[in-house]
C-alpha positions as YAML, in Angstrom:
chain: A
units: angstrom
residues:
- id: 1
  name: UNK
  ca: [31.16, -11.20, -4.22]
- id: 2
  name: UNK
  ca: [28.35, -10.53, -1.88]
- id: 3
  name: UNK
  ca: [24.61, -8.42, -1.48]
- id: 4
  name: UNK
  ca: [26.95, -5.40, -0.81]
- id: 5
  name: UNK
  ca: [28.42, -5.44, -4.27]
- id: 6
  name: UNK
  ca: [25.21, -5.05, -5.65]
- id: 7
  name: UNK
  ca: [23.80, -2.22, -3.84]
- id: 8
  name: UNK
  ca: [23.50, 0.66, -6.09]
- id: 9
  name: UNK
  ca: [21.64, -1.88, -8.45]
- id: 10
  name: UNK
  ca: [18.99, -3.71, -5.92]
- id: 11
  name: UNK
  ca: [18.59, -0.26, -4.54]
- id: 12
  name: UNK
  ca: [17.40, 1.27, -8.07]
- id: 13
  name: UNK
  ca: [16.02, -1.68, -8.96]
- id: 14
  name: UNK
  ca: [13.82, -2.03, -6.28]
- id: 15
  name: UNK
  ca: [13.09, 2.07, -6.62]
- id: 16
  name: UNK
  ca: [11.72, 1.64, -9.82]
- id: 17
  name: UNK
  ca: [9.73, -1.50, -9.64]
- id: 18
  name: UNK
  ca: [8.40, 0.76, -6.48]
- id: 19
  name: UNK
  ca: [7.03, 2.97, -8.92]
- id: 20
  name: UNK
  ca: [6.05, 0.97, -11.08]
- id: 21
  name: UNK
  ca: [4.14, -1.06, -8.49]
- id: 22
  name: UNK
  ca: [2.36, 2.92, -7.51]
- id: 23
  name: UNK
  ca: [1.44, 3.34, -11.00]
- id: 24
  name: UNK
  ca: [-0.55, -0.12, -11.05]
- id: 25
  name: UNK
  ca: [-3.14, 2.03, -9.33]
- id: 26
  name: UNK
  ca: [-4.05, 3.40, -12.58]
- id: 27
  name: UNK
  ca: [-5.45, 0.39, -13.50]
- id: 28
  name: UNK
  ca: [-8.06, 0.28, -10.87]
- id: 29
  name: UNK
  ca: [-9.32, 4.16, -11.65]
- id: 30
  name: UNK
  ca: [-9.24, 2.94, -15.10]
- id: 31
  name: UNK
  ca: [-11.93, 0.12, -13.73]
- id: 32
  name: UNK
  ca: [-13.48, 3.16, -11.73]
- id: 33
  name: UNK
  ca: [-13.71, 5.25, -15.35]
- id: 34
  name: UNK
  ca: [-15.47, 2.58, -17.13]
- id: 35
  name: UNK
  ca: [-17.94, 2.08, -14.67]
- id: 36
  name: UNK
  ca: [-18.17, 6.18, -14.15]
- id: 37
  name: UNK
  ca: [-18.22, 4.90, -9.97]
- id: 38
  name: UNK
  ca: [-16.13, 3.75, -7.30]
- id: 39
  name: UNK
  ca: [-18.37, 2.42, -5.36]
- id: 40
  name: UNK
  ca: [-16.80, -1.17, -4.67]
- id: 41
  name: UNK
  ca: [-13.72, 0.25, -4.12]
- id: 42
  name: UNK
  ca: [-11.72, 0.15, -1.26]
- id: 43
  name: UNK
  ca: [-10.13, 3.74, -0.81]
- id: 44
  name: UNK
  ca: [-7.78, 2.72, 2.03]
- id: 45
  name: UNK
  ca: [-4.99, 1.01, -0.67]
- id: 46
  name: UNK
  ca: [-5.16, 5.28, -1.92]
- id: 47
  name: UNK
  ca: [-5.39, 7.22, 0.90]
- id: 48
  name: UNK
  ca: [-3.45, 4.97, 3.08]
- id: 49
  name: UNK
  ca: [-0.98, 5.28, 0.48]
- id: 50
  name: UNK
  ca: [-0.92, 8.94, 0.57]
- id: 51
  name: UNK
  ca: [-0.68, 8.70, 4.48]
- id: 52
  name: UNK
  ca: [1.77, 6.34, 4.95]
- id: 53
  name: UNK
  ca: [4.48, 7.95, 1.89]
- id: 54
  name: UNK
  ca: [4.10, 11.01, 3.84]
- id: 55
  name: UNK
  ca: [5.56, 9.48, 6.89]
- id: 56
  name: UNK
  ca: [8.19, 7.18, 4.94]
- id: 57
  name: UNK
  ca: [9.31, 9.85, 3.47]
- id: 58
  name: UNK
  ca: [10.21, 11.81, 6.82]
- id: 59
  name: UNK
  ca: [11.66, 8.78, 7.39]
- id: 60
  name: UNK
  ca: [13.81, 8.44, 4.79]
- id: 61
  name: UNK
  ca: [15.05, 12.06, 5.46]
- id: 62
  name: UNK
  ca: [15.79, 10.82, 8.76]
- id: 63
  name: UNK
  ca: [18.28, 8.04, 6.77]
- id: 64
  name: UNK
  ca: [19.16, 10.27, 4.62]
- id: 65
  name: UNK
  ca: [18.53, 7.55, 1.86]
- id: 66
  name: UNK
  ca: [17.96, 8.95, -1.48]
- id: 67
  name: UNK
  ca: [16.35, 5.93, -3.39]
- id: 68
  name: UNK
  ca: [13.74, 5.80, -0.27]
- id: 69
  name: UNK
  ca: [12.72, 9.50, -0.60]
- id: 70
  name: UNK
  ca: [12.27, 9.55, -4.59]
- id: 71
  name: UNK
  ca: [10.37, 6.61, -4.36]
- id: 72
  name: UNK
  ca: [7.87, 8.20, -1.45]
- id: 73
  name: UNK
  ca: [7.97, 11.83, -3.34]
- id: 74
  name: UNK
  ca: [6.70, 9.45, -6.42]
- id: 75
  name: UNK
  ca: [3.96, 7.81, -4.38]
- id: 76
  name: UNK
  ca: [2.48, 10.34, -2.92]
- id: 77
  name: UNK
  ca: [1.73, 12.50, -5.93]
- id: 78
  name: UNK
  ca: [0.66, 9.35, -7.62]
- id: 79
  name: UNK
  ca: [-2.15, 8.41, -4.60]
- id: 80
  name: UNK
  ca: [-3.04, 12.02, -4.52]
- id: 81
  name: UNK
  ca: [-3.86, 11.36, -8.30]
- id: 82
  name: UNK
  ca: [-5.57, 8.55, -7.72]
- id: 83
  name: UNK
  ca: [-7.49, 10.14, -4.89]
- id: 84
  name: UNK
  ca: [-8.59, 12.66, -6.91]
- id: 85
  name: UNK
  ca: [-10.25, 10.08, -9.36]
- id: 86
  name: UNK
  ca: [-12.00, 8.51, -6.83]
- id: 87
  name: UNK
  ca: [-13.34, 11.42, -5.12]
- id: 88
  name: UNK
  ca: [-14.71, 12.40, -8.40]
- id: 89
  name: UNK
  ca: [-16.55, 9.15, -9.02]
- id: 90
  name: UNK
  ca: [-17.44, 8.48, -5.60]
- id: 91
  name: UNK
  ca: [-21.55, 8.31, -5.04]
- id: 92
  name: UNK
  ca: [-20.77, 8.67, -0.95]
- id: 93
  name: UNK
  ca: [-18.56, 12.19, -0.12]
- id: 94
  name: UNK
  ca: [-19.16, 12.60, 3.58]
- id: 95
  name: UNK
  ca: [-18.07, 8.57, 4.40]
- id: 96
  name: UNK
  ca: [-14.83, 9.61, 2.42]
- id: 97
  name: UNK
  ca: [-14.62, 13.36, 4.06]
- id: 98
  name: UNK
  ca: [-14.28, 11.28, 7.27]
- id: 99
  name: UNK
  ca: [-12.51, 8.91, 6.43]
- id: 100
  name: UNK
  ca: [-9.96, 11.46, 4.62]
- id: 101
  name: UNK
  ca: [-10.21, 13.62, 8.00]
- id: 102
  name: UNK
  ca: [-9.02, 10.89, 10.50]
- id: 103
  name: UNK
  ca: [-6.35, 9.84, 8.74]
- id: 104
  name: UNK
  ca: [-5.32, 13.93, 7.98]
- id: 105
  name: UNK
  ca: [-4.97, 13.82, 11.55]
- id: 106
  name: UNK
  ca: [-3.37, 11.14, 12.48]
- id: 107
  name: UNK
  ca: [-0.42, 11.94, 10.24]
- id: 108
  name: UNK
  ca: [0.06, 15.21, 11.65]
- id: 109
  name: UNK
  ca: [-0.22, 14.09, 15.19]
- id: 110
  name: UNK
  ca: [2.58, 11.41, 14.00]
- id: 111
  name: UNK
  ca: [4.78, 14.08, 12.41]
- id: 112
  name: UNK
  ca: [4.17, 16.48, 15.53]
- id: 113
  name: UNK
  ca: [4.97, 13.80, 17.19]
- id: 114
  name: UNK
  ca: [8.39, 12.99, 15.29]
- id: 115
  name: UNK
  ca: [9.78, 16.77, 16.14]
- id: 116
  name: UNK
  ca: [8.82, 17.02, 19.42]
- id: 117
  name: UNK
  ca: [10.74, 13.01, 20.08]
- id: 118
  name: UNK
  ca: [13.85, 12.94, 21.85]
- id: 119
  name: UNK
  ca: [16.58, 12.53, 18.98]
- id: 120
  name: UNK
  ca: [18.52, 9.67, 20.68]
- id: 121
  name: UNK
  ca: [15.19, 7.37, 20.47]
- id: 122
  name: UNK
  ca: [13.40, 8.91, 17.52]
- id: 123
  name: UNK
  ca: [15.06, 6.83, 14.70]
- id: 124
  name: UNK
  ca: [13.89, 3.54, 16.80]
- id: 125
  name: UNK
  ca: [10.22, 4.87, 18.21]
- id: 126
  name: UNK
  ca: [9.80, 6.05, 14.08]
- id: 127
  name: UNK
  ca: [10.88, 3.00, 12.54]
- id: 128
  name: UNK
  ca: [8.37, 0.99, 14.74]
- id: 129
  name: UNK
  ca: [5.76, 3.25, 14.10]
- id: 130
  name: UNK
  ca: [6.12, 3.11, 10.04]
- id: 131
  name: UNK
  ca: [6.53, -0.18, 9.98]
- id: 132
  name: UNK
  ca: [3.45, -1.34, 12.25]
- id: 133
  name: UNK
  ca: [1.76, 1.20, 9.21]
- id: 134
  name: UNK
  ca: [3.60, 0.04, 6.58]
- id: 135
  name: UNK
  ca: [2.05, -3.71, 7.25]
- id: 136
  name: UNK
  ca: [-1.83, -2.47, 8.06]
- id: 137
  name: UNK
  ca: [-1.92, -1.31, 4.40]
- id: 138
  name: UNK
  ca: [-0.34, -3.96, 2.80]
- id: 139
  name: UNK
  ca: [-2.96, -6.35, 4.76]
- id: 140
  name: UNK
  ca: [-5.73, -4.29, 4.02]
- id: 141
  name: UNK
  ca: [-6.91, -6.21, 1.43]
- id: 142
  name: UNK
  ca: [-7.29, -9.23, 3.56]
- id: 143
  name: UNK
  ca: [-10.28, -7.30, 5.67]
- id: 144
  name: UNK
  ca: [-12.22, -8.45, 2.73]
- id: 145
  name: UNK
  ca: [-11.45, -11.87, 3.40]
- id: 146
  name: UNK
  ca: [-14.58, -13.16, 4.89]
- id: 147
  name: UNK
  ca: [-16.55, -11.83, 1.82]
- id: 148
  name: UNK
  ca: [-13.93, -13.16, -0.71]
- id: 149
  name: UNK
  ca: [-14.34, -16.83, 0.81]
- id: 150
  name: UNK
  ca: [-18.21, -16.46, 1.34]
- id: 151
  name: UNK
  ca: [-18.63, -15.25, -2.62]
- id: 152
  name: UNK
  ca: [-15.92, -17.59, -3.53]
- id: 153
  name: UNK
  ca: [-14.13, -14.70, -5.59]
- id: 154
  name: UNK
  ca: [-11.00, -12.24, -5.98]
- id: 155
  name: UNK
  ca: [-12.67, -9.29, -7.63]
- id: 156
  name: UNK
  ca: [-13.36, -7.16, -4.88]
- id: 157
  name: UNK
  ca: [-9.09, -7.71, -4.46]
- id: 158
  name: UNK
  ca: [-6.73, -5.26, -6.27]
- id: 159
  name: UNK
  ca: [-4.33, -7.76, -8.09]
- id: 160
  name: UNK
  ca: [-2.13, -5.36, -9.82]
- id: 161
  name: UNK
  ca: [-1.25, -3.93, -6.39]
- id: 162
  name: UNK
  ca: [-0.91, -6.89, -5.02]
- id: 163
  name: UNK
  ca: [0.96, -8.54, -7.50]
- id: 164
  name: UNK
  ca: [3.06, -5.48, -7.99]
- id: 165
  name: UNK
  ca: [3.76, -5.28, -4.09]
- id: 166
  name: UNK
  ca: [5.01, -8.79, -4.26]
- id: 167
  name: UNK
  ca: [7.84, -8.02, -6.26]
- id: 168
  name: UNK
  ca: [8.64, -4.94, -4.03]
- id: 169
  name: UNK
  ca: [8.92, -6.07, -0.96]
- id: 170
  name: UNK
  ca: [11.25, -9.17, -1.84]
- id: 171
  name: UNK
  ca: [13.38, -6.26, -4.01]
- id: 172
  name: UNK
  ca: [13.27, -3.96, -0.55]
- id: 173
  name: UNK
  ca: [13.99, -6.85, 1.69]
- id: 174
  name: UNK
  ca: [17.42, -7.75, -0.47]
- id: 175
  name: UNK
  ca: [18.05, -3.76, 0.06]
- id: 176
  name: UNK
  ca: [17.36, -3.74, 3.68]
- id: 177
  name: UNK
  ca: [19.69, -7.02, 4.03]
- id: 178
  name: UNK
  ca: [22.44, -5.02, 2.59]
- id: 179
  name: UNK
  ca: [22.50, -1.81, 4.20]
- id: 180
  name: UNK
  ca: [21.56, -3.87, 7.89]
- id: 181
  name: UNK
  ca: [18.55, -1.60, 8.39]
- id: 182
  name: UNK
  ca: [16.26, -4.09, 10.89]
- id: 183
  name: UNK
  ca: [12.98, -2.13, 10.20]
- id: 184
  name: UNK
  ca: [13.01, -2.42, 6.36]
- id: 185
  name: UNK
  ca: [13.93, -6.06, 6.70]
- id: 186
  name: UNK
  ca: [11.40, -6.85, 8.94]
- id: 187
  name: UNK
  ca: [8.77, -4.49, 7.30]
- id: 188
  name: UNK
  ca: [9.66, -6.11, 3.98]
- id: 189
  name: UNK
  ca: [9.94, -9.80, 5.61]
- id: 190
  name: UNK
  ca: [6.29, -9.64, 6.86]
- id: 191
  name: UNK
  ca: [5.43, -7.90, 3.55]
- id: 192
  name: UNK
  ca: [6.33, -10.17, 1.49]
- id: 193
  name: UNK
  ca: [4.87, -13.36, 3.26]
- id: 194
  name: UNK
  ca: [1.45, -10.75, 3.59]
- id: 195
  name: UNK
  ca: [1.91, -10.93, -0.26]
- id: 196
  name: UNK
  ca: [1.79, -14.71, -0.67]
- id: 197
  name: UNK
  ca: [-0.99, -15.05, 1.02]
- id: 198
  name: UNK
  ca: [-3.02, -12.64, -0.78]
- id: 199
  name: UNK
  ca: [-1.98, -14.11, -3.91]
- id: 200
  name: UNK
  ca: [-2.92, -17.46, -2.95]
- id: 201
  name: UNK
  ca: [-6.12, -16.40, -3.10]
- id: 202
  name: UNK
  ca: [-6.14, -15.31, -6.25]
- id: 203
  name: UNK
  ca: [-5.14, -19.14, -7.14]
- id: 204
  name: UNK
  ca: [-7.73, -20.73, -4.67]
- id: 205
  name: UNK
  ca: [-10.69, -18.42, -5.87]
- id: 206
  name: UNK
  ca: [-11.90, -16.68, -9.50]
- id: 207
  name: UNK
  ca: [-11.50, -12.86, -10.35]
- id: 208
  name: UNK
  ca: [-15.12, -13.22, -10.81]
- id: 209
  name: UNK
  ca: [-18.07, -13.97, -8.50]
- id: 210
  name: UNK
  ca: [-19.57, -17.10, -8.96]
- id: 211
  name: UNK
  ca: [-23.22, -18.02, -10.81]
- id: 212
  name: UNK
  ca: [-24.34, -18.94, -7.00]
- id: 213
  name: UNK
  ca: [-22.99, -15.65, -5.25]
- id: 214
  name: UNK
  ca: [-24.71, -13.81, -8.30]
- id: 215
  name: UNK
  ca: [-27.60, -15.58, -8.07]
- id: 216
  name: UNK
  ca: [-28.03, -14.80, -4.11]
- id: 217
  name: UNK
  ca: [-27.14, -11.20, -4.65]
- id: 218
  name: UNK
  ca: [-29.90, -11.40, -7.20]
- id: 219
  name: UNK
  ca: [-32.12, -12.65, -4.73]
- id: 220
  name: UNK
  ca: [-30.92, -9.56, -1.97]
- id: 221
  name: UNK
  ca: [-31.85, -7.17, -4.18]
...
């Protein structure tokens, strides 16, 4: 009995540990809620999320897969929720209007894009495109890496997403095995080993900043 027998199950399985992996953002606005700011906060893991299940989901239109478009309808209300949380305890609105704006239009030059495409390539040219996305947000977090090693700590990093995405990529890369799609194996493959490393970090450093990197920020202020 092989992968293929198992389809229908991997495929929901990995749909709704996909959502549960979106609703680990609920964690960090409940951080955001108890401190009454997001300042700290990385919006990108949010409003990348809302950018790039807006083009997954034309994607998986394209496939015609329906476990792939739930799971991108599910993720984009939930990162416009989220979103909305941090735009309400935000201290800086214009850096986040800007932000917000480019990446507006850059997904509707994509999906302009997408319907003007030749139909023969489009599948191909798409899948490229989403995945090359897909990856950036995963390895977001890791633009903090410089200050996680120089403060010697994981809190500015958003474990539950992390953790969460761990588990969903290896579920999606079993998927993409069995229906022989190469850019959800690949997306997934990278993903996952993105994942890892993130969450080595979590093993090599604390979730809190050290007495020294306190003290020194101490000493900034």
């Amino acid at each position: 009995m092989g992968l293929e027998d198992y389809k229908e199950i991997i495929g929901f399985s990995a749909m709704c540990t996909t959502m549960a992996h979106m609703l680990s953002g609920t964690l960090i606005c409940h951080d955001i809620y108890k401190k009454s700011s997001s300042k700290g906060v990385d919006p990108m893991p949010f409003l990348g999320g809302v950018g790039v299940c807006i083009l997954m989901l034309r994607y998986a239109w394209m496939l015609d897969d329906s476990n792939m478009i739930n799971v991108n309808i599910f993720g984009l209300l939930t990162n416009v929720a989220y979103m909305m949380v941090y735009y309400y305890y935000t201290p800086n609105t214009s850096e986040l209007y800007k932000l917000s704006s480019k990446v507006t239009a850059f997904v509707i030059a994509i999906l302009i894009y997408v319907e003007m495409e030749n139909p023969a390539n489009i599948e191909f040219r798409f899948g490229t495109l989403v995945t090359v996305l897909l990856l950036l947000l995963i390895a977001s977090p890791l633009v903090h890496l410089n200050k996680v090693i120089k403060m010697k700590s994981t809190e500015i990093l958003p474990f539950p997403l992390i953790f969460m995405g761990t588990l969903v990529s290896f579920q999606w890369l079993l998927y993409g095995i069995i229906i022989d799609n190469v850019f959800i194996i690949f997306q997934n493959a990278v993903g996952f080993a993105l994942c890892i490393i993130q969450l080595s970090l979590f093993i090599i450093f604390p979730s809190k900043k050290s007495e020294t990197a306190l003290l020194n920020e101490e000493k900034k202020d």
